[in-house]
mmCIF file of C-alpha atoms in Angstrom:
data_model
loop_
_atom_site.group_PDB
_atom_site.id
_atom_site.type_symbol
_atom_site.label_atom_id
_atom_site.label_comp_id
_atom_site.label_asym_id
_atom_site.label_seq_id
_atom_site.Cartn_x
_atom_site.Cartn_y
_atom_site.Cartn_z
ATOM 1 C CA MET A 1 166.632 223.188 64.479
ATOM 2 C CA SER A 2 164.352 220.825 66.384
ATOM 3 C CA SER A 3 160.827 220.402 65.192
ATOM 4 C CA ALA A 4 157.917 220.758 67.661
ATOM 5 C CA ILE A 5 155.780 217.726 68.416
ATOM 6 C CA SER A 6 152.228 218.105 67.249
ATOM 7 C CA PRO A 7 149.600 218.268 70.010
ATOM 8 C CA ASP A 8 147.511 215.704 68.168
ATOM 9 C CA VAL A 9 150.376 213.159 68.318
ATOM 10 C CA VAL A 10 150.680 213.682 72.086
ATOM 11 C CA ILE A 11 146.922 213.340 72.678
ATOM 12 C CA ASN A 12 146.649 210.246 70.523
ATOM 13 C CA ALA A 13 149.605 208.647 72.252
ATOM 14 C CA PHE A 14 148.068 209.415 75.666
ATOM 15 C CA ILE A 15 144.651 207.969 74.620
ATOM 16 C CA ALA A 16 146.352 204.845 73.251
ATOM 17 C CA GLY A 17 148.265 204.429 76.539
ATOM 18 C CA ILE A 18 145.236 204.694 78.826
ATOM 19 C CA ARG A 19 142.719 202.849 76.607
ATOM 20 C CA PRO A 20 143.510 199.347 77.990
ATOM 21 C CA TYR A 21 143.058 200.641 81.548
ATOM 22 C CA PHE A 22 139.785 202.260 80.584
ATOM 23 C CA ASP A 23 138.566 198.947 79.214
ATOM 24 C CA TYR A 24 139.529 197.177 82.458
ATOM 25 C CA VAL A 25 137.739 199.718 84.616
ATOM 26 C CA LEU A 26 134.619 199.705 82.411
ATOM 27 C CA SER A 27 134.319 195.904 82.449
ATOM 28 C CA ALA A 28 135.007 195.596 86.175
ATOM 29 C CA THR A 29 132.528 198.322 87.089
ATOM 30 C CA ALA A 30 129.740 196.928 84.952
ATOM 31 C CA PHE A 31 130.103 193.300 86.229
ATOM 32 C CA SER A 32 130.647 194.364 89.818
ATOM 33 C CA ALA A 33 127.400 196.357 89.747
ATOM 34 C CA CYS A 34 125.646 193.389 88.316
ATOM 35 C CA LEU A 35 126.974 191.106 91.035
ATOM 36 C CA PHE A 36 125.983 193.559 93.736
ATOM 37 C CA THR A 37 122.413 193.559 92.438
ATOM 38 C CA LEU A 38 122.403 189.758 92.295
ATOM 39 C CA LEU A 39 123.734 189.603 95.846
ATOM 40 C CA ILE A 40 120.734 191.660 97.038
ATOM 41 C CA VAL A 41 118.369 189.457 95.134
ATOM 42 C CA LEU A 42 120.076 186.335 96.611
ATOM 43 C CA PHE A 43 119.436 187.538 100.139
ATOM 44 C CA ALA A 44 115.924 188.647 99.276
ATOM 45 C CA PHE A 45 114.884 185.196 97.999
ATOM 46 C CA SER A 46 116.823 183.214 100.616
ATOM 47 C CA THR A 47 115.197 181.596 103.619
ATOM 48 C CA LYS A 48 116.590 180.764 107.031
ATOM 49 C CA GLU A 49 117.160 177.228 105.929
ATOM 50 C CA SER A 50 118.929 178.168 102.720
ATOM 51 C CA ARG A 51 121.175 180.667 104.436
ATOM 52 C CA ARG A 52 122.529 177.871 106.647
ATOM 53 C CA ARG A 53 123.691 175.838 103.676
ATOM 54 C CA LEU A 54 127.295 175.590 102.614
ATOM 55 C CA VAL A 55 126.524 176.413 98.983
ATOM 56 C CA PHE A 56 124.817 179.652 99.984
ATOM 57 C CA ARG A 57 127.842 180.814 102.011
ATOM 58 C CA LEU A 58 130.188 179.849 99.170
ATOM 59 C CA ASN A 59 128.122 181.920 96.685
ATOM 60 C CA VAL A 60 128.340 184.902 99.019
ATOM 61 C CA LEU A 61 132.116 184.374 99.323
ATOM 62 C CA ALA A 62 132.455 184.129 95.508
ATOM 63 C CA ILE A 63 130.553 187.414 95.066
ATOM 64 C CA CYS A 64 132.720 189.172 97.636
ATOM 65 C CA VAL A 65 135.905 187.914 95.993
ATOM 66 C CA SER A 66 134.676 189.074 92.498
ATOM 67 C CA MET A 67 133.728 192.469 93.873
ATOM 68 C CA THR A 68 137.178 192.757 95.557
ATOM 69 C CA LEU A 69 138.710 192.014 92.106
ATOM 70 C CA GLY A 70 136.612 194.930 90.748
ATOM 71 C CA VAL A 71 137.839 197.248 93.485
ATOM 72 C CA LEU A 72 141.511 196.273 92.877
ATOM 73 C CA VAL A 73 141.150 196.633 89.124
ATOM 74 C CA GLY A 74 139.564 200.034 89.594
ATOM 75 C CA LEU A 75 142.407 201.094 91.918
ATOM 76 C CA VAL A 76 145.263 199.945 89.673
ATOM 77 C CA ALA A 77 143.784 200.847 86.336
ATOM 78 C CA GLY A 78 142.202 204.081 87.557
ATOM 79 C CA ASN A 79 145.498 205.260 88.983
ATOM 80 C CA ALA A 80 147.260 204.399 85.746
ATOM 81 C CA MET A 81 144.821 206.644 83.881
ATOM 82 C CA MET A 82 144.679 209.584 86.349
ATOM 83 C CA ASP A 83 148.311 209.573 87.441
ATOM 84 C CA PRO A 84 150.397 207.510 85.006
ATOM 85 C CA PHE A 85 153.695 208.758 86.417
ATOM 86 C CA ASN A 86 152.834 207.608 89.971
ATOM 87 C CA GLN A 87 151.775 204.006 89.857
ATOM 88 C CA VAL A 88 150.259 202.017 92.722
ATOM 89 C CA SER A 89 152.478 199.946 94.960
ATOM 90 C CA LYS A 90 153.800 196.608 93.789
ATOM 91 C CA SER A 91 151.774 194.764 96.437
ATOM 92 C CA ALA A 92 148.498 196.297 95.211
ATOM 93 C CA TYR A 93 149.374 195.377 91.638
ATOM 94 C CA ILE A 94 150.171 191.790 92.667
ATOM 95 C CA ALA A 95 147.009 191.547 94.684
ATOM 96 C CA SER A 96 144.909 192.420 91.599
ATOM 97 C CA ILE A 97 146.609 189.609 89.680
ATOM 98 C CA VAL A 98 146.070 187.140 92.555
ATOM 99 C CA PHE A 99 142.376 187.950 92.659
ATOM 100 C CA ALA A 100 142.150 187.431 88.904
ATOM 101 C CA LEU A 101 143.952 184.122 88.659
ATOM 102 C CA PHE A 102 143.111 182.116 91.843
ATOM 103 C CA PRO A 103 139.329 182.555 92.325
ATOM 104 C CA PRO A 104 138.277 180.358 89.332
ATOM 105 C CA VAL A 105 139.423 177.397 91.395
ATOM 106 C CA LEU A 106 136.997 178.495 94.110
ATOM 107 C CA TYR A 107 134.134 178.911 91.636
ATOM 108 C CA ASP A 108 134.687 175.485 90.158
ATOM 109 C CA SER A 109 134.746 174.026 93.658
ATOM 110 C CA ILE A 110 131.266 175.482 94.281
ATOM 111 C CA LEU A 111 129.943 173.641 91.239
ATOM 112 C CA LEU A 112 131.628 170.486 92.478
ATOM 113 C CA THR A 113 129.531 170.539 95.671
ATOM 114 C CA ARG A 114 126.531 169.508 93.508
ATOM 115 C CA LEU A 115 127.951 165.965 93.538
ATOM 116 C CA PHE A 116 127.440 165.797 97.266
ATOM 117 C CA ALA A 117 123.723 165.921 96.687
ATOM 118 C CA LEU A 118 124.018 162.643 94.694
ATOM 119 C CA TYR A 119 126.782 161.158 96.871
ATOM 120 C CA PRO A 120 125.951 162.180 100.473
ATOM 121 C CA ILE A 121 129.006 161.855 102.790
ATOM 122 C CA SER A 122 126.939 160.182 105.541
ATOM 123 C CA THR A 123 125.570 157.414 103.325
ATOM 124 C CA THR A 124 128.252 156.915 100.629
ATOM 125 C CA HIS A 125 131.128 154.438 101.119
ATOM 126 C CA PRO A 126 134.520 156.151 101.495
ATOM 127 C CA THR A 127 135.910 154.160 98.579
ATOM 128 C CA THR A 128 133.161 155.508 96.294
ATOM 129 C CA LEU A 129 133.848 159.056 97.426
ATOM 130 C CA LEU A 130 137.515 158.583 96.783
ATOM 131 C CA LYS A 131 136.879 157.353 93.249
ATOM 132 C CA ILE A 132 134.493 160.222 92.493
ATOM 133 C CA PHE A 133 136.399 163.132 94.025
ATOM 134 C CA ALA A 134 140.040 162.102 93.660
ATOM 135 C CA PHE A 135 140.405 163.414 90.086
ATOM 136 C CA PRO A 136 138.789 166.860 90.608
ATOM 137 C CA VAL A 137 140.637 167.429 93.897
ATOM 138 C CA CYS A 138 143.991 166.497 92.358
ATOM 139 C CA VAL A 139 143.324 168.745 89.318
ATOM 140 C CA LYS A 140 142.404 171.679 91.543
ATOM 141 C CA CYS A 141 145.586 171.210 93.563
ATOM 142 C CA ALA A 142 147.584 171.089 90.393
ATOM 143 C CA ARG A 143 145.884 174.253 89.166
ATOM 144 C CA VAL A 144 146.787 176.091 92.341
ATOM 145 C CA ILE A 145 150.407 174.990 92.095
ATOM 146 C CA VAL A 146 150.725 176.026 88.443
ATOM 147 C CA ILE A 147 149.247 179.384 89.031
ATOM 148 C CA ALA A 148 151.508 179.962 92.061
ATOM 149 C CA VAL A 149 154.604 178.992 90.071
ATOM 150 C CA GLY A 150 153.713 181.202 87.116
ATOM 151 C CA LEU A 151 152.883 184.171 89.366
ATOM 152 C CA HIS A 152 156.212 183.707 91.246
ATOM 153 C CA HIS A 153 158.196 183.718 88.039
ATOM 154 C CA TYR A 154 156.490 186.940 86.967
ATOM 155 C CA VAL A 155 156.609 189.033 90.130
ATOM 156 C CA SER A 156 160.134 187.935 91.208
ATOM 157 C CA SER A 157 161.699 189.163 87.958
ATOM 158 C CA GLU A 158 160.901 192.858 88.482
ATOM 159 C CA LEU A 159 161.119 195.311 91.437
ATOM 160 C CA THR A 160 158.597 198.056 90.591
ATOM 161 C CA THR A 161 155.088 198.258 89.273
ATOM 162 C CA THR A 162 156.209 200.087 86.160
ATOM 163 C CA SER A 163 158.711 197.403 85.353
ATOM 164 C CA LEU A 164 156.077 194.673 85.919
ATOM 165 C CA GLU A 165 153.735 196.395 83.445
ATOM 166 C CA GLU A 166 156.487 196.682 80.920
ATOM 167 C CA ALA A 167 157.329 193.026 81.270
ATOM 168 C CA MET A 168 153.678 191.941 80.972
ATOM 169 C CA PRO A 169 153.716 191.400 77.162
ATOM 170 C CA SER A 170 156.691 189.095 77.190
ATOM 171 C CA ALA A 171 155.478 187.203 80.286
ATOM 172 C CA TRP A 172 151.978 186.839 78.805
ATOM 173 C CA TYR A 173 152.780 185.583 75.284
ATOM 174 C CA ARG A 174 152.657 181.766 75.226
ATOM 175 C CA ASN A 175 152.911 181.509 78.977
ATOM 176 C CA PRO A 176 153.125 177.727 79.734
ATOM 177 C CA GLU A 177 151.664 178.002 83.259
ATOM 178 C CA MET A 178 148.563 179.892 82.216
ATOM 179 C CA THR A 179 147.993 177.666 79.208
ATOM 180 C CA ALA A 180 148.232 174.627 81.404
ATOM 181 C CA GLU A 181 145.874 176.145 84.002
ATOM 182 C CA TRP A 182 143.174 176.863 81.441
ATOM 183 C CA GLY A 183 143.522 173.395 79.920
ATOM 184 C CA MET A 184 143.154 171.809 83.338
ATOM 185 C CA GLN A 185 140.193 174.039 84.030
ATOM 186 C CA ILE A 186 138.433 172.691 80.940
ATOM 187 C CA ALA A 187 139.149 169.072 82.016
ATOM 188 C CA ASP A 188 138.022 169.792 85.575
ATOM 189 C CA ASN A 189 134.707 171.335 84.555
ATOM 190 C CA PHE A 190 134.079 168.647 81.932
ATOM 191 C CA TYR A 191 134.557 165.925 84.470
ATOM 192 C CA SER A 192 132.337 167.498 87.167
ATOM 193 C CA VAL A 193 129.515 168.253 84.723
ATOM 194 C CA THR A 194 129.662 164.848 83.022
ATOM 195 C CA ILE A 195 129.559 162.950 86.336
ATOM 196 C CA PHE A 196 126.706 165.154 87.611
ATOM 197 C CA LEU A 197 124.538 164.927 84.488
ATOM 198 C CA TYR A 198 125.143 161.179 84.005
ATOM 199 C CA ASN A 199 124.069 160.413 87.595
ATOM 200 C CA LEU A 200 121.108 162.773 87.287
ATOM 201 C CA HIS A 201 120.042 160.925 84.184
ATOM 202 C CA ILE A 202 120.459 157.459 85.745
ATOM 203 C CA ARG A 203 118.576 158.395 88.948
ATOM 204 C CA THR A 204 115.688 160.088 87.167
ATOM 205 C CA SER A 205 115.399 157.819 84.116
ATOM 206 C CA SER A 206 112.147 156.318 85.448
ATOM 207 C CA VAL A 207 110.340 159.676 85.477
ATOM 208 C CA LYS A 208 108.590 159.786 82.141
ATOM 209 C CA ARG A 209 105.378 161.626 82.919
ATOM 210 C CA PHE A 210 104.433 164.117 85.698
ATOM 211 C CA GLY A 211 105.359 167.394 83.940
ATOM 212 C CA GLY A 212 106.353 169.310 87.049
ATOM 213 C CA VAL A 213 109.145 166.928 87.984
ATOM 214 C CA VAL A 214 110.287 166.470 84.399
ATOM 215 C CA GLU A 215 110.394 170.233 83.898
ATOM 216 C CA ARG A 216 112.449 170.701 87.039
ATOM 217 C CA ILE A 217 114.976 168.093 85.907
ATOM 218 C CA ARG A 218 115.172 169.720 82.492
ATOM 219 C CA GLN A 219 115.879 173.050 84.096
ATOM 220 C CA ILE A 220 118.603 171.530 86.282
ATOM 221 C CA PHE A 221 120.128 170.002 83.095
ATOM 222 C CA PHE A 222 120.170 173.312 81.141
ATOM 223 C CA ILE A 223 121.635 175.250 84.061
ATOM 224 C CA SER A 224 124.409 172.692 84.524
ATOM 225 C CA VAL A 225 125.255 172.731 80.803
ATOM 226 C CA ALA A 226 125.287 176.543 80.755
ATOM 227 C CA ASN A 227 127.659 176.603 83.715
ATOM 228 C CA PHE A 228 130.069 174.526 81.694
ATOM 229 C CA VAL A 229 129.625 175.837 78.135
ATOM 230 C CA PHE A 230 130.129 179.567 78.772
ATOM 231 C CA PRO A 231 133.410 179.189 80.792
ATOM 232 C CA LEU A 232 134.538 176.685 78.135
ATOM 233 C CA ILE A 233 134.096 179.207 75.382
ATOM 234 C CA PHE A 234 136.090 181.818 77.327
ATOM 235 C CA ASN A 235 138.833 179.287 78.248
ATOM 236 C CA VAL A 236 139.302 178.352 74.577
ATOM 237 C CA ALA A 237 139.346 182.018 73.599
ATOM 238 C CA GLN A 238 141.915 182.678 76.262
ATOM 239 C CA ILE A 239 144.198 179.877 75.030
ATOM 240 C CA ILE A 240 143.908 181.101 71.449
ATOM 241 C CA CYS A 241 144.674 184.650 72.586
ATOM 242 C CA ILE A 242 147.687 183.815 74.665
ATOM 243 C CA THR A 243 149.202 181.707 71.869
ATOM 244 C CA THR A 244 148.596 184.150 68.991
ATOM 245 C CA ASN A 245 148.499 187.706 70.391
ATOM 246 C CA ARG A 246 151.516 189.276 72.048
ATOM 247 C CA SER A 247 149.398 192.101 73.543
ATOM 248 C CA PRO A 248 147.860 191.059 76.862
ATOM 249 C CA THR A 249 144.955 193.539 76.714
ATOM 250 C CA ALA A 250 142.422 191.242 75.052
ATOM 251 C CA GLY A 251 143.515 188.247 77.093
ATOM 252 C CA VAL A 252 143.261 190.111 80.404
ATOM 253 C CA LEU A 253 139.736 191.290 79.462
ATOM 254 C CA LEU A 254 138.769 187.730 78.573
ATOM 255 C CA LEU A 255 140.126 186.515 81.906
ATOM 256 C CA MET A 256 138.169 189.110 83.854
ATOM 257 C CA ILE A 257 134.947 188.528 82.001
ATOM 258 C CA ASN A 258 135.333 184.802 82.378
ATOM 259 C CA ASN A 259 135.635 185.242 86.157
ATOM 260 C CA TYR A 260 132.477 187.290 86.301
ATOM 261 C CA VAL A 261 130.501 185.096 83.924
ATOM 262 C CA THR A 262 131.392 182.005 85.948
ATOM 263 C CA VAL A 263 130.203 183.685 89.203
ATOM 264 C CA VAL A 264 127.024 184.899 87.545
ATOM 265 C CA GLY A 265 126.324 181.341 86.260
ATOM 266 C CA VAL A 266 126.802 179.777 89.647
ATOM 267 C CA LEU A 267 124.731 182.472 91.270
ATOM 268 C CA CYS A 268 121.864 182.205 88.805
ATOM 269 C CA ALA A 269 121.636 178.477 89.525
ATOM 270 C CA THR A 270 121.358 179.239 93.235
ATOM 271 C CA LEU A 271 118.870 182.066 92.609
ATOM 272 C CA TRP A 272 116.694 179.720 90.513
ATOM 273 C CA PHE A 273 116.558 177.247 93.328
ATOM 274 C CA SER A 274 116.194 179.876 96.096
ATOM 275 C CA GLY A 275 113.330 181.597 94.180
ATOM 276 C CA SER A 276 111.382 178.387 93.779
ATOM 277 C CA GLU A 277 111.972 177.588 97.471
ATOM 278 C CA TRP A 278 110.951 181.060 98.542
ATOM 279 C CA VAL A 279 107.645 180.715 96.720
ATOM 280 C CA ARG A 280 107.109 177.208 98.079
ATOM 281 C CA THR A 281 107.717 178.176 101.733
ATOM 282 C CA ARG A 282 104.906 180.797 101.394
ATOM 283 C CA ASN A 283 102.433 178.406 99.836
ATOM 284 C CA GLU A 284 103.046 175.493 102.232
ATOM 285 C CA PRO A 285 102.061 174.932 105.861
ATOM 286 C CA LEU A 286 104.658 175.494 108.490
ATOM 287 C CA SER A 287 105.270 171.771 108.910
ATOM 288 C CA ASP A 288 106.433 171.037 105.409
ATOM 289 C CA HIS A 289 109.271 168.570 106.077
ATOM 290 C CA VAL A 290 107.267 165.505 107.081
ATOM 291 C CA VAL A 291 104.801 163.730 104.900
ATOM 292 C CA HIS A 292 101.649 163.309 106.970
ATOM 293 C CA SER A 293 99.522 161.661 104.274
ATOM 294 C CA PRO A 294 99.761 160.667 100.649
ATOM 295 C CA LYS A 295 97.704 163.746 99.742
ATOM 296 C CA SER A 296 99.559 166.309 101.813
ATOM 297 C CA ASN A 297 100.994 169.291 99.982
ATOM 298 C CA SER A 298 104.551 169.122 101.284
ATOM 299 C CA GLY A 299 107.933 169.794 99.701
ATOM 300 C CA VAL A 300 108.070 166.123 98.477
ATOM 301 C CA ASP A 301 106.827 165.004 95.130
ATOM 302 C CA ARG A 302 106.246 161.303 94.985
ATOM 303 C CA VAL A 303 106.423 159.783 91.568
ATOM 304 C CA ALA A 304 105.748 156.134 90.993
ATOM 305 C CA GLY A 305 106.024 154.460 87.714
ATOM 306 C CA GLY A 306 103.513 151.716 88.730
ATOM 307 C CA LYS A 307 103.222 149.156 91.382
ATOM 308 C CA ASN A 308 106.909 148.378 91.456
ATOM 309 C CA GLY A 309 108.226 151.627 90.109
ATOM 310 C CA SER A 310 111.051 153.807 91.467
ATOM 311 C CA GLU A 311 110.230 156.565 93.931
ATOM 312 C CA VAL A 312 111.958 159.885 93.124
ATOM 313 C CA VAL A 313 111.944 162.448 95.894
ATOM 314 C CA VAL A 314 112.446 166.081 95.150
ATOM 315 C CA LEU A 315 113.094 167.615 98.583
ATOM 316 C CA ARG A 316 114.067 171.280 98.655
ATOM 317 C CA ARG A 317 117.577 170.990 97.460
ATOM 318 C CA ALA A 318 117.994 167.518 95.962
ATOM 319 C CA SER A 319 116.534 164.912 93.666
ATOM 320 C CA VAL A 320 117.529 161.382 94.599
ATOM 321 C CA THR A 321 116.227 157.883 94.001
ATOM 322 C CA LEU A 322 115.220 156.040 97.130
ATOM 323 C CA GLY A 323 115.111 152.718 95.334
ATOM 324 C CA THR A 324 112.714 150.352 93.601
ATOM 325 C CA ARG A 325 110.064 148.955 95.775
ATOM 326 C CA GLY A 326 106.354 148.586 96.294
ATOM 327 C CA SER A 327 103.898 151.303 97.034
ATOM 328 C CA GLY A 328 105.384 151.863 100.559
ATOM 329 C CA SER A 329 103.879 153.677 103.465
ATOM 330 C CA ALA A 330 103.892 157.303 104.500
ATOM 331 C CA SER A 331 106.108 156.523 107.473
ATOM 332 C CA GLU A 332 108.693 154.950 105.190
ATOM 333 C CA LEU A 333 108.713 157.988 102.908
ATOM 334 C CA ALA A 334 108.948 160.283 105.910
ATOM 335 C CA ALA A 335 111.969 158.252 107.157
ATOM 336 C CA GLY A 336 113.656 158.783 103.732
ATOM 337 C CA CYS A 337 112.945 162.488 104.003
ATOM 338 C CA ASN A 338 114.536 162.669 107.461
ATOM 339 C CA ALA A 339 117.650 160.942 106.079
ATOM 340 C CA LEU A 340 117.830 163.568 103.306
ATOM 341 C CA GLU A 341 117.539 166.307 105.885
ATOM 342 C CA LYS A 342 120.987 165.340 107.216
ATOM 343 C CA GLU A 343 122.445 166.478 103.942
ATOM 344 C CA ASN A 344 120.979 169.939 104.256
ATOM 345 C CA LYS A 345 124.253 171.681 103.358
ATOM 346 C CA TYR A 346 124.132 170.938 99.617
ATOM 347 C CA VAL A 347 121.980 171.928 96.729
ATOM 348 C CA LEU A 348 121.498 169.940 93.584
ATOM 349 C CA VAL A 349 122.062 172.838 91.187
#
């Protein structure tokens, strides 16, 4: 005589089966809504000049990619909850994985563009550019290759979405490609942040007073450190999770949250800069790019450490040292500003 299965057992098994997907949908929905709000704020505080910059367009692209990830996660996980016996197509499932694994390379590339504010392409020797950017470019290429190889090994082994989900735990546990990718991501971010902060320190070391400039540099420092520290924490947690936990649920959640946190960090840096620029454009005269007199209230802060001190120019998007010289004339300072205008595509933060 066969015994009937208790309804409580069936309900508990069903809840345990859909709980990971519920966590995925909840996380993706919350962060996607946050990014949509930040996207509106970004456009609200942007100016015509800032919208023409490469970094602005890359930020918009990063938000669109992250929101696409949220849509795909909602489609795959939502269908698994509502109709577990009729999964989405294999292509949709693979697309959700692609949008979760590859975009961090794009986000890290946006942070790398800060170095162009310190090493403008038009004025920096090609050999110097090669020395500075060879390592991060090679690392990013290696990351793309490693992710592509790992994804190919995973998706080529199974034919259906159901079989891919069943194979996920074994493919996830101690996956060498993903472990290598997160390790290279840590090295990539560490290099970019170290080079940026070191050069920022060297080029602004003469600024000892003048609270407004010092406060701005301090803010840039903290934003840059935050853009490295938070992804670093998640990367370390992901490596620990993938090497110790056979269940991929926690690791996938960490991966998703790390993606969103990285985008939010990059976007907050741009919003901070855009907000200050938005306020400044409404407090300045229309002709705010040329210094007409030493007392003019333009977008340039001139800081001299004495008769032969260094002049540090904070012009909209960048903070660079023009060199050590005498007091100089207004025309010379205006010429330096015009040179900086050629690098209008980049932002220091």
